């Protein structure tokens, strides 16, 4: 029997590329909610490839088989669409990447692509690492990057320890991220990228992205934004000039709390002073098929499908949780035992006016409830308890309904004390520049009725020293990290 020949497969791929492109065009013309629900998974895809399954199937298979050696050769040469091996690609991952690329590019007319990763930290690591490569023309150059200090604790450690300390790649710190002159003064010819988190976790730092992105482009370097707290339902940095968005999909995108996942979404033809045309042309795709193939930070199909499922209701969920958070923030702001409330939605917040420009509930002007653009500020906030560290801990320990955990973005209200948890490793000095005092409590309000959340906070702020739960004896679950946890009881 004669083989089909490689060209047979290449031609077939060109034909299916047409209907894929047509499907994408149709999806781009839809509203945000429709894209969230359907993503790139069409009826045609369901009928042709997935036995009609109306929900994106979870492809747990490690790898894909080929009809013959010609098809295999075309696939592994990336001449036809293939998923070949799940470290590189997989249909379930592809459905997640497809919907996130569409949502981050929504309404901008800018073409975007996405690569999903095993966690938000893996997304940040693979996005920034691509720019921290040795320049063959200048191998002794001491590279630097310019980034805000008010960062998620894991990002702070990745920058301070893994890059700056361990690899001598200088992190130039922007303490006040809303001061464009600070950004400008820190950039030189050895700068590889600008990086900012907005709104920041937990401090709600915020900056004028449009200006900072323009500054990056003046210097021929990319602007990278961690927009985990906002999600594309409230802010899409690419439309404001960012080149790359990193997301901890784990958080508000995957609100159910069932998985860990991350994503990098990039614009096509981004700006960079690195001589690598493939990287600049389609950054996310480049990461996916080259560095991430070799370094292996990819997402599992299980987590991808869990992500897809939660994203379907993103907009209405972010609306609801933002409204609940606003109500809770207003309650706390008026409470005599509270020193300060940090929430961008409050008029008292110094960055409120700036935040209004960027944080808008997508498609609210087409929502019959609103009929105009409305601002929504997400469900992360923080507050400082009067009386210092111990008073904050006592109040925290009295919460009955709000879960004590180092987590956020959940459908359930969750709180933590960043100084002793998410931001403990960066030490006192690191917390000082990041503005994380010991009496700061981070609260992420869920979808409960806000009055019940307020009641819980109210009793916790009032009650006389009573903890809600007795501390158990040695009967911890075997799921713990180490026996050392037991010694502290
Ligand atoms: C949690 C978080 C991350 C890290 O994400 P993981 O999925 O936990 O690795 C990064 N940035 C922000 C803003 C976060 O809240």
Coordinates of C-alpha atoms and ligand atoms in Angstrom, one line a residue:
X1 CA 0.0 0.0 0.0
X2 CA 1.2 3.4 -0.9
X3 CA 1.5 6.1 1.7
X4 CA -0.6 9.3 1.4
X5 CA 2.5 11.6 1.3
X6 CA 3.2 14.5 3.6
X7 CA 1.5 17.0 1.2
X8 CA -1.8 15.2 1.6
X9 CA -1.9 16.1 5.3
X10 CA -0.6 19.6 4.8
X11 CA -3.4 20.3 2.3
X12 CA -6.0 18.9 4.7
X13 CA -4.6 21.1 7.4
X14 CA -5.0 24.1 5.2
X15 CA -8.7 23.2 4.6
X16 CA -9.4 22.9 8.3
X17 CA -7.4 26.1 9.1
X18 CA -10.1 27.8 7.0
X19 CA -13.0 26.7 9.1
X20 CA -11.1 27.2 12.3
X21 CA -10.4 30.8 11.3
X22 CA -14.1 31.2 10.3
X23 CA -15.1 29.9 13.8
X24 CA -12.7 32.4 15.5
X25 CA -14.1 35.3 13.4
X26 CA -17.7 34.3 14.5
X27 CA -16.7 34.0 18.1
X28 CA -14.9 37.4 18.1
X29 CA -18.1 39.0 16.9
X30 CA -19.9 37.7 20.0
X31 CA -20.3 39.4 23.4
X32 CA -18.1 38.6 26.3
X33 CA -20.6 36.2 28.0
X34 CA -21.0 34.2 24.8
X35 CA -17.3 33.8 24.4
X36 CA -16.9 32.8 28.1
X37 CA -19.5 30.1 27.6
X38 CA -18.4 28.7 24.3
X39 CA -14.8 29.7 23.8
X40 CA -13.4 28.1 20.7
X41 CA -15.3 24.9 21.1
X42 CA -17.8 24.8 18.2
X43 CA -20.5 22.4 17.2
X44 CA -18.3 21.5 14.2
X45 CA -15.4 20.6 16.6
X46 CA -17.8 18.6 18.7
X47 CA -19.3 16.6 15.8
X48 CA -16.1 16.0 13.9
X49 CA -13.7 15.2 16.7
X50 CA -15.6 14.6 19.9
X51 CA -18.6 12.4 19.2
X52 CA -20.9 15.4 19.6
X53 CA -20.0 16.0 23.2
X54 CA -21.5 19.4 24.1
X55 CA -18.9 20.0 26.9
X56 CA -15.2 20.1 26.1
X57 CA -13.9 16.6 26.8
X58 CA -11.0 16.1 29.2
X59 CA -8.2 14.5 27.2
X60 CA -6.2 12.7 29.8
X61 CA -4.2 10.9 27.2
X62 CA -0.4 11.6 27.2
X63 CA -0.1 11.6 23.4
X64 CA -1.7 11.4 20.0
X65 CA -1.3 8.7 17.4
X66 CA -0.7 9.3 13.7
X67 CA -2.1 7.6 10.6
X68 CA 1.3 7.0 9.1
X69 CA 4.9 8.3 9.1
X70 CA 4.0 11.1 6.7
X71 CA 1.4 12.5 9.1
X72 CA 3.8 12.1 12.0
X73 CA 6.6 14.0 10.1
X74 CA 4.3 16.8 9.2
X75 CA 3.0 17.0 12.7
X76 CA 6.3 17.0 14.5
X77 CA 7.7 19.6 12.0
X78 CA 4.7 21.8 13.1
X79 CA 3.4 21.8 9.5
X80 CA 0.0 20.7 10.5
X81 CA -2.0 21.3 13.8
X82 CA -1.1 18.7 16.3
X83 CA -1.0 18.1 20.0
X84 CA 1.4 15.2 19.8
X85 CA 2.4 15.0 23.5
X86 CA 0.6 16.6 26.5
X87 CA 3.7 18.4 27.8
X88 CA 3.5 20.5 24.7
X89 CA -0.2 20.6 23.8
X90 CA -3.4 18.8 24.3
X91 CA -7.0 19.5 23.1
X92 CA -8.3 20.3 26.7
X93 CA -5.4 22.8 27.1
X94 CA -6.2 24.2 23.7
X95 CA -9.8 24.9 24.6
X96 CA -8.7 26.8 27.7
X97 CA -6.0 28.7 25.8
X98 CA -8.5 29.6 23.1
X99 CA -11.1 31.1 25.4
X100 CA -8.5 33.1 27.5
X101 CA -6.9 34.5 24.3
X102 CA -10.4 35.7 23.1
X103 CA -11.3 37.2 26.5
X104 CA -8.1 39.1 27.0
X105 CA -8.3 40.5 23.5
X106 CA -12.0 41.2 23.7
X107 CA -13.2 44.5 22.3
X108 CA -9.7 45.6 21.3
X109 CA -9.4 44.4 17.8
X110 CA -6.0 43.2 18.7
X111 CA -5.1 39.6 17.9
X112 CA -3.9 37.6 21.0
X113 CA -2.7 34.1 21.8
X114 CA -2.4 32.2 24.9
X115 CA -0.3 29.4 26.5
X116 CA -1.6 27.8 29.7
X117 CA 0.7 26.7 32.5
X118 CA 0.6 24.6 35.6
X119 CA 0.3 27.6 37.9
X120 CA 0.3 31.4 38.0
X121 CA 4.0 31.3 39.2
X122 CA 4.9 29.0 36.2
X123 CA 3.2 31.6 33.9
X124 CA 5.2 34.5 35.4
X125 CA 8.4 32.4 35.3
X126 CA 8.1 31.4 31.7
X127 CA 7.0 34.8 30.5
X128 CA 9.8 36.8 32.1
X129 CA 12.5 34.1 31.5
X130 CA 12.1 34.4 27.8
X131 CA 13.5 38.0 28.0
X132 CA 16.3 37.1 30.5
X133 CA 18.5 35.4 27.9
X134 CA 22.1 36.1 27.2
X135 CA 22.7 38.3 24.2
X136 CA 25.4 36.6 22.1
X137 CA 26.6 40.1 20.9
X138 CA 27.0 41.2 24.6
X139 CA 27.5 38.1 26.7
X140 CA 28.8 40.0 29.8
X141 CA 25.9 42.4 30.0
X142 CA 24.3 42.6 33.5
X143 CA 20.6 42.4 32.7
X144 CA 18.0 44.1 34.7
X145 CA 14.2 44.4 34.8
X146 CA 12.0 47.1 36.3
X147 CA 9.1 46.0 38.4
X148 CA 6.7 47.2 41.0
X149 CA 7.3 46.2 44.7
X150 CA 3.7 45.6 45.6
X151 CA 3.5 42.1 44.2
X152 CA 2.0 38.8 45.1
X153 CA 4.4 37.2 47.7
X154 CA 5.5 34.4 45.4
X155 CA 6.3 36.9 42.6
X156 CA 8.3 39.0 45.1
X157 CA 10.4 35.9 46.0
X158 CA 10.8 34.8 42.4
X159 CA 12.2 38.2 41.6
X160 CA 14.2 38.9 44.7
X161 CA 15.7 35.4 45.3
X162 CA 15.5 33.4 42.1
X163 CA 16.5 36.2 39.7
X164 CA 18.3 39.0 41.6
X165 CA 20.1 37.0 44.4
X166 CA 20.7 33.6 42.7
X167 CA 21.3 34.8 39.1
X168 CA 22.6 38.3 39.4
X169 CA 19.7 39.7 37.3
X170 CA 19.0 43.0 38.8
X171 CA 15.4 43.7 39.9
X172 CA 15.0 47.5 39.8
X173 CA 12.2 48.2 42.2
X174 CA 9.5 50.7 41.6
X175 CA 8.2 51.6 45.1
X176 CA 5.5 54.0 44.1
X177 CA 4.2 52.4 40.9
X178 CA 2.0 55.4 40.1
X179 CA 5.0 57.6 39.7
X180 CA 5.9 57.5 36.0
X181 CA 9.2 59.3 36.6
X182 CA 10.4 56.5 38.9
X183 CA 9.8 54.0 36.1
X184 CA 11.6 56.2 33.6
X185 CA 14.6 56.8 35.8
X186 CA 15.2 53.1 36.3
X187 CA 15.3 52.0 32.6
X188 CA 18.6 51.8 30.7
X189 CA 19.9 49.8 27.7
X190 CA 20.2 46.7 29.9
X191 CA 16.6 46.6 30.8
X192 CA 14.7 43.7 29.3
X193 CA 11.1 44.4 30.4
X194 CA 8.7 46.3 32.6
X195 CA 6.5 44.4 35.0
X196 CA 3.6 45.5 37.1
X197 CA 0.7 43.9 39.1
X198 CA -2.5 45.8 39.1
X199 CA -4.5 45.9 41.3
X200 CA -1.8 44.4 43.5
X201 CA -2.4 41.6 46.0
X202 CA -3.0 42.5 48.7
X203 CA -2.3 46.3 48.7
X204 CA -4.5 47.5 45.8
X205 CA -1.5 49.3 44.2
X206 CA -2.4 50.6 40.8
X207 CA -0.8 52.6 38.1
X208 CA -1.5 54.4 34.8
X209 CA -0.9 51.5 32.5
X210 CA -1.4 53.4 29.3
X211 CA 1.6 55.7 30.2
X212 CA 3.9 53.0 31.6
X213 CA 3.3 50.8 28.5
X214 CA 4.1 53.7 26.2
X215 CA 7.3 54.3 28.2
X216 CA 8.2 50.6 27.7
X217 CA 7.7 50.9 24.0
X218 CA 9.8 54.1 23.8
X219 CA 12.6 52.0 25.1
X220 CA 11.8 49.0 22.8
X221 CA 10.9 46.7 25.7
X222 CA 7.7 44.9 26.5
X223 CA 5.2 45.7 29.3
X224 CA 4.1 42.7 31.3
X225 CA 1.1 42.9 33.6
X226 CA -0.2 40.5 36.2
X227 CA -4.0 41.1 36.0
X228 CA -5.1 38.2 38.2
X229 CA -7.1 40.3 40.6
X230 CA -9.1 42.1 37.9
X231 CA -9.6 39.2 35.4
X232 CA -10.6 40.1 31.8
X233 CA -14.1 40.7 33.0
X234 CA -12.9 44.0 34.6
X235 CA -9.7 45.0 32.8
X236 CA -7.9 43.8 29.7
X237 CA -4.4 45.3 29.8
X238 CA -3.6 44.5 26.2
X239 CA -6.1 47.1 25.0
X240 CA -4.2 49.6 27.2
X241 CA -0.9 48.8 25.5
X242 CA 0.5 45.9 27.5
X243 CA 2.3 43.3 25.5
X244 CA 1.8 40.3 27.8
X245 CA -0.7 39.5 30.5
X246 CA -0.1 36.8 33.1
X247 CA -2.9 35.3 35.0
X248 CA -3.1 33.0 38.0
X249 CA -6.1 31.1 36.6
X250 CA -6.2 29.5 40.0
X251 CA -7.9 32.6 41.5
X252 CA -11.0 34.4 40.3
X253 CA -11.0 32.8 36.9
X254 CA -11.3 29.3 38.5
X255 CA -13.3 30.4 41.5
X256 CA -14.5 26.9 42.6
X257 CA -11.1 26.3 44.2
X258 CA -10.6 22.9 42.4
X259 CA -7.4 23.5 40.7
X260 CA -4.1 25.3 40.2
X261 CA -3.5 26.9 36.8
X262 CA -1.9 29.8 35.1
X263 CA -1.8 31.5 31.7
X264 CA 0.2 33.9 29.5
X265 CA -1.7 35.9 27.0
X266 CA 0.2 38.0 24.5
X267 CA -0.4 40.3 21.6
X268 CA 1.0 39.4 18.2
X269 CA 4.1 41.3 17.2
X270 CA 5.2 42.5 20.6
X271 CA 8.0 44.9 21.4
X272 CA 11.3 43.6 22.6
X273 CA 15.0 44.5 22.3
X274 CA 15.9 40.8 21.9
X275 CA 16.8 39.6 18.4
X276 CA 14.3 36.8 18.1
X277 CA 11.7 37.2 15.4
X278 CA 9.7 34.1 16.2
X279 CA 9.4 35.2 19.8
X280 CA 8.2 38.6 18.9
X281 CA 5.7 37.5 16.2
X282 CA 3.7 35.2 18.5
X283 CA 5.1 35.1 22.0
X284 CA 2.6 32.7 23.5
X285 CA 2.9 30.2 20.7
X286 CA 6.6 30.5 20.7
X287 CA 6.7 29.7 24.5
X288 CA 4.4 26.8 24.0
X289 CA 6.2 25.0 21.2
X290 CA 9.8 25.9 22.2
X291 CA 10.9 27.0 25.8
X292 CA 7.9 25.5 27.5
X293 CA 8.3 22.2 25.5
X294 CA 11.9 22.1 26.8
X295 CA 11.2 23.3 30.4
X296 CA 7.9 21.5 31.0
X297 CA 5.7 24.0 33.0
X298 CA 2.5 23.0 31.1
X299 CA -1.0 22.5 32.6
X300 CA -2.7 19.2 33.2
X301 CA -5.8 18.5 31.1
X302 CA -7.8 18.1 34.3
X303 CA -7.0 21.6 35.6
X304 CA -7.6 23.0 32.1
X305 CA -11.2 21.6 32.0
X306 CA -11.9 22.8 35.5
X307 CA -10.8 26.3 34.4
X308 CA -12.9 26.2 31.3
X309 CA -15.9 25.3 33.3
X310 CA -15.6 28.2 35.8
X311 CA -14.8 30.8 33.1
X312 CA -18.2 30.4 31.6
X313 CA -19.8 32.5 34.4
X314 CA -16.9 34.9 34.9
X315 CA -18.6 38.2 34.1
X316 CA -21.6 37.8 36.2
X317 CA -19.6 36.4 39.1
X318 CA -17.1 39.2 39.1
X319 CA -20.0 41.6 39.1
X320 CA -21.7 40.0 42.0
X321 CA -18.5 39.5 44.1
X322 CA -17.4 43.1 43.4
X323 CA -20.8 44.4 44.6
X324 CA -20.6 42.3 47.7
X325 CA -17.0 43.5 48.4
X326 CA -18.1 47.1 48.0
X327 CA -20.7 46.7 50.6
X328 CA -18.3 45.0 53.0
X329 CA -15.7 47.7 52.4
X330 CA -18.2 50.4 53.2
X331 CA -19.1 48.7 56.4
X332 CA -15.5 48.3 57.5
X333 CA -14.7 51.9 56.5
X334 CA -17.2 53.1 59.0
X335 CA -16.2 50.8 61.8
X336 CA -14.5 52.3 64.9
X337 CA -12.1 49.4 65.3
X338 CA -10.7 49.7 61.8
X339 CA -7.7 51.9 61.1
X340 CA -7.8 51.8 57.3
X341 CA -9.6 50.0 54.5
X342 CA -7.8 49.5 51.2
X343 CA -10.2 49.0 48.3
X344 CA -10.0 50.8 45.0
X345 CA -13.8 51.1 44.9
X346 CA -13.9 53.4 47.9
X347 CA -13.9 57.1 47.1
X348 CA -11.4 57.6 49.9
X349 CA -8.8 55.5 48.2
X350 CA -6.1 57.8 46.7
X351 CA -6.1 55.8 43.4
X352 CA -9.9 55.6 43.1
X353 CA -10.1 58.1 40.2
X354 CA -7.3 56.3 38.3
X355 CA -8.9 52.9 38.9
X356 CA -12.2 54.2 37.5
X357 CA -10.5 54.6 34.1
X358 CA -9.4 50.9 34.0
X359 CA -11.8 48.8 36.1
X360 CA -15.1 48.6 34.2
X361 CA -17.5 45.7 34.1
X362 CA -17.2 44.5 30.6
X363 CA -20.3 44.9 28.5
X364 CA -22.2 46.6 31.3
X365 CA -23.4 49.1 28.7
X366 CA -25.2 46.1 27.0
X367 CA -26.6 44.8 30.2
X368 CA -30.2 45.6 30.6
X369 CA -29.7 46.1 34.4
X370 CA -27.2 48.8 33.8
X371 CA -27.4 50.2 30.3
X372 CA -24.2 52.1 30.7
X373 CA -20.5 51.5 31.7
X374 CA -20.3 50.7 35.4
X375 CA -17.1 50.4 37.4
X376 CA -16.4 47.2 39.3
X377 CA -13.4 46.8 41.5
X378 CA -13.1 43.1 42.1
X379 CA -13.4 41.1 45.3
X380 CA -10.0 41.5 46.9
X381 CA -9.6 44.1 49.6
X382 CA -7.6 44.6 52.7
X383 CA -8.0 46.4 56.0
X384 CA -5.9 47.3 59.1
X385 CA -7.2 46.5 62.5
X386 CA -6.7 49.1 65.3
X387 CA -4.5 48.0 68.1
X388 CA -1.7 46.4 66.1
X389 CA -0.7 42.9 65.3
X390 CA -2.3 41.0 68.2
X391 CA -5.6 42.8 67.8
X392 CA -5.6 41.8 64.1
X393 CA -4.8 38.2 65.0
X394 CA -7.5 38.1 67.7
X395 CA -10.1 39.5 65.3
X396 CA -9.0 37.1 62.6
X397 CA -9.3 34.1 64.9
X398 CA -12.9 35.0 65.8
X399 CA -14.1 34.8 62.2
X400 CA -16.7 32.0 62.0
X401 CA -18.0 32.2 58.4
X402 CA -15.0 33.6 56.6
X403 CA -12.3 31.0 56.0
X404 CA -8.8 31.5 57.2
X405 CA -6.6 30.5 54.3
X406 CA -3.9 31.7 52.0
X407 CA -6.2 31.9 49.0
X408 CA -8.3 34.3 47.1
X409 CA -10.7 34.5 44.2
X410 CA -13.0 31.9 45.8
X411 CA -16.7 31.7 45.6
X412 CA -16.5 31.5 49.5
X413 CA -15.1 34.5 51.5
X414 CA -11.5 33.9 52.5
X415 CA -9.1 35.9 54.7
X416 CA -5.5 35.8 55.6
X417 CA -2.9 37.9 57.4
X418 CA -0.3 38.4 54.7
X419 CA 2.6 39.3 57.0
X420 CA 2.5 35.8 58.6
X421 CA 1.5 33.9 55.4
X422 CA 1.7 34.9 51.8
X423 CA 4.2 37.6 52.5
X424 CA 6.1 36.2 55.4
X425 CA 9.2 35.0 53.4
X426 CA 10.1 38.4 52.1
X427 CA 11.0 39.6 55.6
X428 CA 10.4 42.9 57.4
X429 CA 12.3 45.1 54.9
X430 CA 10.5 43.5 52.0
X431 CA 7.2 44.0 53.6
X432 CA 8.0 47.6 54.4
X433 CA 8.5 48.4 50.7
X434 CA 5.5 46.4 49.7
X435 CA 3.4 48.1 52.5
X436 CA 2.3 45.0 54.4
X437 CA 2.0 45.9 58.1
X438 CA 1.4 43.2 60.7
X439 CA -2.2 44.4 61.4
X440 CA -3.2 44.1 57.7
X441 CA -5.9 41.5 56.9
X442 CA -6.6 40.5 53.3
X443 CA -10.2 39.6 52.6
X444 CA -11.6 38.2 49.4
X445 CA -15.4 38.4 49.5
X446 CA -17.3 35.6 47.9
X447 CA -20.8 35.1 46.6
X448 CA -22.5 34.7 50.0
X449 CA -25.1 37.3 50.9
X450 CA -22.9 40.3 51.9
X451 CA -25.0 40.9 55.1
X452 CA -23.9 37.5 56.4
X453 CA -20.2 38.4 55.7
X454 CA -20.7 41.7 57.4
X455 CA -22.3 40.0 60.5
X456 CA -19.3 37.8 60.8
X457 CA -16.9 40.7 60.6
X458 CA -19.0 42.6 63.0
X459 CA -19.0 39.9 65.7
X460 CA -15.3 39.3 65.2
X461 CA -14.5 43.0 65.7
X462 CA -16.7 43.1 68.8
X463 CA -16.4 39.8 70.6
X464 CA -14.3 39.6 73.8
X465 CA -11.4 37.4 73.0
X466 CA -13.3 34.3 72.1
X467 CA -11.9 32.1 69.4
X468 CA -14.3 30.3 67.1
X469 CA -12.7 26.9 67.2
X470 CA -10.7 24.9 69.8
X471 CA -7.3 24.0 68.6
X472 CA -7.2 20.3 68.0
X473 CA -4.8 18.0 69.7
X474 CA -2.6 15.7 67.6
X475 CA -5.4 14.5 65.4
X476 CA -4.3 16.4 62.3
X477 CA -5.1 14.9 58.9
X478 CA -2.3 13.0 57.2
X479 CA -2.5 15.6 54.4
X480 CA -0.2 18.0 56.2
X481 CA 3.2 19.0 54.8
X482 CA 5.4 17.7 57.6
X483 CA 5.4 16.5 61.2
X484 CA 6.9 19.9 62.2
X485 CA 3.5 21.4 62.0
X486 CA 2.5 19.3 65.0
X487 CA 5.3 20.7 67.2
X488 CA 3.8 24.1 67.1
X489 CA 0.5 23.3 68.8
Ligands
LIG1 C1 -1.8 33.7 43.4 C2 -1.2 34.7 42.6 C3 -0.2 34.3 41.7 C4 0.4 33.0 41.7 O1 -0.5 32.0 41.2 P1 -0.5 30.4 41.5 O2 -1.6 29.9 40.6 O3 -0.8 30.3 42.9 O4 0.9 30.0 41.2 C5 0.4 35.3 41.0 N1 -0.1 36.6 41.0 C6 -1.1 36.9 41.8 C7 -1.6 38.3 41.8 C8 -1.7 36.0 42.6 O5 -2.7 36.4 43.4

